Short mmCIF file of N, CA, C and O in Angstrom, two decimals:
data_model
loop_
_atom_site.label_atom_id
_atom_site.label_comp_id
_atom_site.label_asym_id
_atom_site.label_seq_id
_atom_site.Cartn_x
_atom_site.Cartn_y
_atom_site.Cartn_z
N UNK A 165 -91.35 99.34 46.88
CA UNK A 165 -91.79 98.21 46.09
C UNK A 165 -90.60 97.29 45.84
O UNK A 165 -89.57 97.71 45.32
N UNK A 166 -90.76 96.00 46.23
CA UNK A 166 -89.52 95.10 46.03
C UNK A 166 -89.85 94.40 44.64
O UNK A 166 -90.94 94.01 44.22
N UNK A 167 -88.46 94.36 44.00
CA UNK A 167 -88.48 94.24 42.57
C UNK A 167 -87.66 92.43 42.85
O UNK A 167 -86.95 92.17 43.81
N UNK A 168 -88.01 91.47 41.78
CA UNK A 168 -87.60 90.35 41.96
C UNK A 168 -86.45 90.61 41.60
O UNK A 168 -86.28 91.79 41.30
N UNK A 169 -85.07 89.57 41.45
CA UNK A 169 -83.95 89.28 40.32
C UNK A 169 -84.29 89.10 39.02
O UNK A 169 -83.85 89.56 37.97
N UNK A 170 -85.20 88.31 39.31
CA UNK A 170 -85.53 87.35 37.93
C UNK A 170 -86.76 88.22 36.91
O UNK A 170 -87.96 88.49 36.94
N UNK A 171 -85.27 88.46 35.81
CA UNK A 171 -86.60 89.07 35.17
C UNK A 171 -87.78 88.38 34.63
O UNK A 171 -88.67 89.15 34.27
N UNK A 172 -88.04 87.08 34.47
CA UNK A 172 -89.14 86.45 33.96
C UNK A 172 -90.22 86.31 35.04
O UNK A 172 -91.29 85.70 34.93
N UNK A 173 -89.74 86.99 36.16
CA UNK A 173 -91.01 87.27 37.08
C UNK A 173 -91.55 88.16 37.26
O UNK A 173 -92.54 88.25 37.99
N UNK A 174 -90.98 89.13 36.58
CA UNK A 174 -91.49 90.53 36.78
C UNK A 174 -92.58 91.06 35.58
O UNK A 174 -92.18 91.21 34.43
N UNK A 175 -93.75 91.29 35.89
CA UNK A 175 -95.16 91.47 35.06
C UNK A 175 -94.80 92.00 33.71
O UNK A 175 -95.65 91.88 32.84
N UNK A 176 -93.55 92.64 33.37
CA UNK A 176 -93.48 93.86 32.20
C UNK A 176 -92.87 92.13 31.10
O UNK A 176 -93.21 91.88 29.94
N UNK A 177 -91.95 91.27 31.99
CA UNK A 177 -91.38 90.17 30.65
C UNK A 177 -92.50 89.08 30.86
O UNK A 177 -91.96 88.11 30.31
N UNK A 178 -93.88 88.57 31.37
CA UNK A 178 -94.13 87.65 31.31
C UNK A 178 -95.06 87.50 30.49
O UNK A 178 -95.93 88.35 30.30
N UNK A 179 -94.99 86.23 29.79
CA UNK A 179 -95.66 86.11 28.19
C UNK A 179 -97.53 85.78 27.93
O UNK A 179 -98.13 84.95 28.63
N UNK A 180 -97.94 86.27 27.27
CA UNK A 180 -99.53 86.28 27.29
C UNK A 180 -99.69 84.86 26.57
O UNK A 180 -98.78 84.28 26.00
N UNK A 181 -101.08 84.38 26.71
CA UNK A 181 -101.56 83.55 25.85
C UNK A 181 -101.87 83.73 24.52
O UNK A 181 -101.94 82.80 23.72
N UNK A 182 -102.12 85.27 24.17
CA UNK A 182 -101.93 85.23 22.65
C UNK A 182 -100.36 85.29 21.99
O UNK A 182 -100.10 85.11 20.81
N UNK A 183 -99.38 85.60 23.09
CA UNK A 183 -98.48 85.48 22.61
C UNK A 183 -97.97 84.54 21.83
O UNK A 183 -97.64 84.59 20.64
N UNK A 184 -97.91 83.17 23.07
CA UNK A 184 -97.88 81.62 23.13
C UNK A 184 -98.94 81.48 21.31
O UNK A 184 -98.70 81.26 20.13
N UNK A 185 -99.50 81.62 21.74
CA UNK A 185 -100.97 81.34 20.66
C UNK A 185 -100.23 81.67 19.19
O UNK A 185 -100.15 80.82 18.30
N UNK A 186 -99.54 83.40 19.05
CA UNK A 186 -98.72 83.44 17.82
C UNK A 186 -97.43 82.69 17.15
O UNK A 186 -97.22 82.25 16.02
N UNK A 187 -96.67 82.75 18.37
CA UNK A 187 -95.81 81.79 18.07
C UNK A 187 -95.62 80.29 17.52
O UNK A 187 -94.86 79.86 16.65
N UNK A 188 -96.89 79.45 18.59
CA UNK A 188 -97.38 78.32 17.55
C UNK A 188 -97.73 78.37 16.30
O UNK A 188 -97.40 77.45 15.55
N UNK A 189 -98.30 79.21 15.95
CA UNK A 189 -99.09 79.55 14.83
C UNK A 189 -97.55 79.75 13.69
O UNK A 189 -97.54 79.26 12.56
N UNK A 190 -96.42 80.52 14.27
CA UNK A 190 -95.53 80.40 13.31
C UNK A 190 -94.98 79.53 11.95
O UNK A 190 -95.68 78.53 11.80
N UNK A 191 -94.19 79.62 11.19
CA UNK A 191 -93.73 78.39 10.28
C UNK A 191 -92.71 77.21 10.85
O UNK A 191 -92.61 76.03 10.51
N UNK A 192 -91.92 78.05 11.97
CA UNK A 192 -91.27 77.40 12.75
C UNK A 192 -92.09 75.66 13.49
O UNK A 192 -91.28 74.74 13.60
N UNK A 193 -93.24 75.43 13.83
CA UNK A 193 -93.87 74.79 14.01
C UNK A 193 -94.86 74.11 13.23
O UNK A 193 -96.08 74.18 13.35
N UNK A 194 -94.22 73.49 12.44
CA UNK A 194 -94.44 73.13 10.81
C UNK A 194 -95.34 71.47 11.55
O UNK A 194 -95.01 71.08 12.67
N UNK A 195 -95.89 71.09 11.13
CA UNK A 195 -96.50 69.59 11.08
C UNK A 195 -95.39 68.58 11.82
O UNK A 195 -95.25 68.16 12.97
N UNK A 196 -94.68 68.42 10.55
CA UNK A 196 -93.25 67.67 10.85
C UNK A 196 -92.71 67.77 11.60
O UNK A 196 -92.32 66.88 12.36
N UNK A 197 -92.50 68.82 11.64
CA UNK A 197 -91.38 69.67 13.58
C UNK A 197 -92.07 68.87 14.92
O UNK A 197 -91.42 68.35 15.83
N UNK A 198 -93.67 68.90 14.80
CA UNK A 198 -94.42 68.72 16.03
C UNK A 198 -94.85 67.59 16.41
O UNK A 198 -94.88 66.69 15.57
N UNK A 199 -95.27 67.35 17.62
CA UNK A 199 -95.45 66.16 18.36
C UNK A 199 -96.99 66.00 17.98
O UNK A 199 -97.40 67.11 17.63
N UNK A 200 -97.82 65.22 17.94
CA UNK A 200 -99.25 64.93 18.10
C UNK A 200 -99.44 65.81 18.64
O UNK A 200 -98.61 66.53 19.20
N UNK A 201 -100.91 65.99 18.58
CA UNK A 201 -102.13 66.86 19.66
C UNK A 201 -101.91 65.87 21.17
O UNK A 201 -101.54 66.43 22.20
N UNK A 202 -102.10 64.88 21.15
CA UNK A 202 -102.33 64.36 22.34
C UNK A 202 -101.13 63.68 22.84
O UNK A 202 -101.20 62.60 23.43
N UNK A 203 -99.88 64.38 22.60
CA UNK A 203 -98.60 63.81 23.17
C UNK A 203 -98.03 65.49 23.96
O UNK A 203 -97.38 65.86 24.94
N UNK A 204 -98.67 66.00 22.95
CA UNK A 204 -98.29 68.00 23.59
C UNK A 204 -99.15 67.86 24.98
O UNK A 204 -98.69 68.19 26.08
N UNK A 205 -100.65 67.24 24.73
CA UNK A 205 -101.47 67.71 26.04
C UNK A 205 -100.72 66.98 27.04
O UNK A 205 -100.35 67.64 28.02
N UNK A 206 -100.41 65.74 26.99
CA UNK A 206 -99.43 64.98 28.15
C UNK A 206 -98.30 65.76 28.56
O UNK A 206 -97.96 65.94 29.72
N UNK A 207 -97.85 66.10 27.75
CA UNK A 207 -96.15 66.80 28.20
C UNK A 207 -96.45 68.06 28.85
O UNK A 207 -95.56 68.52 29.56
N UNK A 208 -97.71 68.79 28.72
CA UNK A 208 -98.41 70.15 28.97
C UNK A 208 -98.66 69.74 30.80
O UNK A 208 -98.27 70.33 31.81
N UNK A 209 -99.56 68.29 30.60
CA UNK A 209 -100.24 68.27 32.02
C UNK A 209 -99.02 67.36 33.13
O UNK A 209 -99.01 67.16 34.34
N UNK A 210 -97.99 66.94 31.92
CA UNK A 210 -96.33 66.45 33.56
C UNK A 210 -95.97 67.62 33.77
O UNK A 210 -95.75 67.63 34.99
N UNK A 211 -95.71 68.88 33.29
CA UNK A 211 -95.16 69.48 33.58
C UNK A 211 -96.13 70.97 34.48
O UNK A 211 -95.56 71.79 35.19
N UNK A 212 -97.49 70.95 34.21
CA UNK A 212 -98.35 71.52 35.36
C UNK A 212 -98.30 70.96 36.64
O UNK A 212 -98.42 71.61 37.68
N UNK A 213 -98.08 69.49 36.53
CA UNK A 213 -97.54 69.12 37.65
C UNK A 213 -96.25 69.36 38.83
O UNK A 213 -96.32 69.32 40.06
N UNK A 214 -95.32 69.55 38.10
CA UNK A 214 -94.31 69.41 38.57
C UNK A 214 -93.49 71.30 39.58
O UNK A 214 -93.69 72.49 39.32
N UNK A 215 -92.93 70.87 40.26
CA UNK A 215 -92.49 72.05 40.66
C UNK A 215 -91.47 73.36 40.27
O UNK A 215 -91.24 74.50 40.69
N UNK A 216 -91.04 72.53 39.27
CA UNK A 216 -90.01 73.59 38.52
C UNK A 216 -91.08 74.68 37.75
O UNK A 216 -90.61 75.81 37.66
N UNK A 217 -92.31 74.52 37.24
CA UNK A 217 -92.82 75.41 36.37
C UNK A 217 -93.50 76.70 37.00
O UNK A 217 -94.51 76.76 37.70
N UNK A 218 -92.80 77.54 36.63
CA UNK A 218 -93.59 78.49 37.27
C UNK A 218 -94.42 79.20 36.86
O UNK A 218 -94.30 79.18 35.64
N UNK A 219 -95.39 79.99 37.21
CA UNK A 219 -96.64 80.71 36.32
C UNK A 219 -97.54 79.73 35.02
O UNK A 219 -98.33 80.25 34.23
N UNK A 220 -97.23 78.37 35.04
CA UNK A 220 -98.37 77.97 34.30
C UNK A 220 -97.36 77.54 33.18
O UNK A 220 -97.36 76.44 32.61
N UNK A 221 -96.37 78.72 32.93
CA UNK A 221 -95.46 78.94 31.82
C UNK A 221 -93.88 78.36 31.41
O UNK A 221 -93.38 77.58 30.61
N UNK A 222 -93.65 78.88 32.01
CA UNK A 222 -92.01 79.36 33.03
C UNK A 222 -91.04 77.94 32.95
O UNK A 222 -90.22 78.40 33.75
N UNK A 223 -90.59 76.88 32.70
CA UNK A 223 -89.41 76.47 33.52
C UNK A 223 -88.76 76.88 34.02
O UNK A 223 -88.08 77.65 33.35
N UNK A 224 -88.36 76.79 35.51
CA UNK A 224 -87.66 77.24 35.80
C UNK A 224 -85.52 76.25 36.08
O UNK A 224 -84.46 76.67 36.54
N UNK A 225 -85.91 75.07 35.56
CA UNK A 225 -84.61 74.40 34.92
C UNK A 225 -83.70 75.58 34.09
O UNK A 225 -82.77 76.33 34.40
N UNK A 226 -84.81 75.23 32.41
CA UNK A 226 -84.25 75.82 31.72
C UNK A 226 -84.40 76.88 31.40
O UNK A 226 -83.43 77.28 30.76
N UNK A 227 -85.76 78.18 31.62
CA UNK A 227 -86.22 79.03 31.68
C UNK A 227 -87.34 79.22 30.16
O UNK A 227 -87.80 80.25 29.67
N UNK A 228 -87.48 77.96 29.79
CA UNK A 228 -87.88 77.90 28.20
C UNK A 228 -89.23 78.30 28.69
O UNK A 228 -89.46 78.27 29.89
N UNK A 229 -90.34 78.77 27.64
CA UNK A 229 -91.63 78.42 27.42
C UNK A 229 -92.67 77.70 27.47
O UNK A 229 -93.62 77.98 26.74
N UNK A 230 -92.72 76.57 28.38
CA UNK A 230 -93.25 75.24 27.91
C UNK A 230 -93.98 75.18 27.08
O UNK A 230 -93.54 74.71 26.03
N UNK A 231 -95.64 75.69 27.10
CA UNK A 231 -96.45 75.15 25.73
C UNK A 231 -95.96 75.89 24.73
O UNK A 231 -96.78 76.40 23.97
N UNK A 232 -94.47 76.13 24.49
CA UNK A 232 -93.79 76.50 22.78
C UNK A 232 -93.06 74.76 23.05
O UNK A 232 -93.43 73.65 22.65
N UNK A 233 -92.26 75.07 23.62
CA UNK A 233 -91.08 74.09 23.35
C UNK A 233 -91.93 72.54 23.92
O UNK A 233 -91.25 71.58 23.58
N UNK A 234 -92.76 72.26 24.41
CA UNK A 234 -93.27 70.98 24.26
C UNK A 234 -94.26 70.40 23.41
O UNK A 234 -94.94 69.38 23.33
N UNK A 235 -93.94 72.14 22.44
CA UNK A 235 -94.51 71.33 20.98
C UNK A 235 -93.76 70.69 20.15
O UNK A 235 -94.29 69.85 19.43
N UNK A 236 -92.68 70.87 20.09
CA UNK A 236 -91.33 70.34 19.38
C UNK A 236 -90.72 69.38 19.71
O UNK A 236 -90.09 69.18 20.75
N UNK A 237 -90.95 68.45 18.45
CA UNK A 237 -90.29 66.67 18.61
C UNK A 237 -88.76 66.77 19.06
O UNK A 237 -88.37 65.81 19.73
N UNK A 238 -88.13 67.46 18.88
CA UNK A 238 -86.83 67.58 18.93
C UNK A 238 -86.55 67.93 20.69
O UNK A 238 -85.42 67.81 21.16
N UNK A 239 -87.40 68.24 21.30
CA UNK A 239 -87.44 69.39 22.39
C UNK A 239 -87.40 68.10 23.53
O UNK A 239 -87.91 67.08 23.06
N UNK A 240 -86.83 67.93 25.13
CA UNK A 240 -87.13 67.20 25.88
C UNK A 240 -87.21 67.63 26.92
O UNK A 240 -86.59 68.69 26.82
N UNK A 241 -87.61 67.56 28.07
CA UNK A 241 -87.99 67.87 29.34
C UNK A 241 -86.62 68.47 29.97
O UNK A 241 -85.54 68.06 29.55
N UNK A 242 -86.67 68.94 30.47
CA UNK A 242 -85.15 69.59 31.20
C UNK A 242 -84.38 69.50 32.76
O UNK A 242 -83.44 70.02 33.35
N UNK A 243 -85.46 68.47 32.99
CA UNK A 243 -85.22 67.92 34.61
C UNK A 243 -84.40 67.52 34.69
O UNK A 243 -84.53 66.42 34.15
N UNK A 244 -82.58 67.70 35.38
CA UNK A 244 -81.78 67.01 35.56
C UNK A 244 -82.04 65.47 35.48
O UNK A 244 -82.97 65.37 36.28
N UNK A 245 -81.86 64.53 35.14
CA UNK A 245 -81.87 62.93 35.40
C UNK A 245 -82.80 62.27 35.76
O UNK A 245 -82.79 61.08 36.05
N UNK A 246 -83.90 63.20 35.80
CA UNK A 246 -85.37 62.39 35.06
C UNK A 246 -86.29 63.39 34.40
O UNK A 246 -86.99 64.24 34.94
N UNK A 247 -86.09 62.99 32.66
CA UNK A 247 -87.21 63.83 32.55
C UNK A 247 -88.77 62.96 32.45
O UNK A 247 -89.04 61.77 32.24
N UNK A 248 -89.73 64.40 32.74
CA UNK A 248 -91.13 64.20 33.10
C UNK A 248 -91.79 63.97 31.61
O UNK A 248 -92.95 63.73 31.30
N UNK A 249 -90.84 64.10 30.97
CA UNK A 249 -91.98 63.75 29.40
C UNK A 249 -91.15 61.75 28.84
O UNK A 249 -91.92 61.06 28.17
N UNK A 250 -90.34 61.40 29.06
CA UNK A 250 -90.18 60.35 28.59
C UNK A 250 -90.44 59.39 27.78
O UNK A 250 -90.09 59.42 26.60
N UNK A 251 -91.21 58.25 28.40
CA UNK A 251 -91.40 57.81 26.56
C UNK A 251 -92.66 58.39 26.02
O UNK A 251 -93.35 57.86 25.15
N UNK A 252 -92.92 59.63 26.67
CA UNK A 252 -93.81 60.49 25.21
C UNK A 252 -93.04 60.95 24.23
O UNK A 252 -93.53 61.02 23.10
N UNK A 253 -91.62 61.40 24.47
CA UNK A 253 -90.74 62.04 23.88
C UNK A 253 -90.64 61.07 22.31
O UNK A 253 -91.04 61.34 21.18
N UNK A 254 -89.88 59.79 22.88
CA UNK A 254 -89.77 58.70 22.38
C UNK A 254 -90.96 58.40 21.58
O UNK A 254 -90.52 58.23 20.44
N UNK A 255 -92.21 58.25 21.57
CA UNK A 255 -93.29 57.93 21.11
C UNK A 255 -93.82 58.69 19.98
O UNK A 255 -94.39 58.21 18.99
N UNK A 256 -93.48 60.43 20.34
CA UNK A 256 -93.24 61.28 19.20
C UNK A 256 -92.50 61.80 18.37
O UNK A 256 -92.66 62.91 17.86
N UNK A 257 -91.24 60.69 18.07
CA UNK A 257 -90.23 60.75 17.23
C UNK A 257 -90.33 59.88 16.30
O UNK A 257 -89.46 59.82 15.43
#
């Protein structure tokens, strides 16, 4: 059985939807902290697009979470020298 490098590919570290689901739910993701409902779904559907994401989940830039960290106003896309969220970023600050 060939085992990847990467542990975020390997079935035992990769994160569930209720996971994702608790974590939002945290205090950490306070009102204030967060972007709109409909600035998250944009930043959700550039980055389903794009090729760095892997499993739905995954960056593979920065290795973050996406639907955690593109809930957060503070948070920006991680594409070397263009990011894919732009003036949504801007729009939700």
């Amino acid at each position: 059985m060939a085992t990847s490098s990467c542990k975020g590919c390997r079935e035992e570290y990769k994160v569930t939807e209720e996971q994702i689901q608790r974590i939002l739910a945290s205090s950490a993701f306070a009102p204030e902290r967060c972007v709109p409902d409909e600035i998250y779904e944009q930043r959700l559907e550039l980055c389903r697009s794009c090729p760095k994401l892997q499993d739905g989940t995954t960056c593979l830039v920065c290795g973050c979470i996406i639907p955690v960290v593109a809930k957060l106003k503070e948070r920006e896309c991680a594409l070397p020298g263009q990011s894919r969220w732009g003036a949504y970023h801007e729009e939700a600050v």
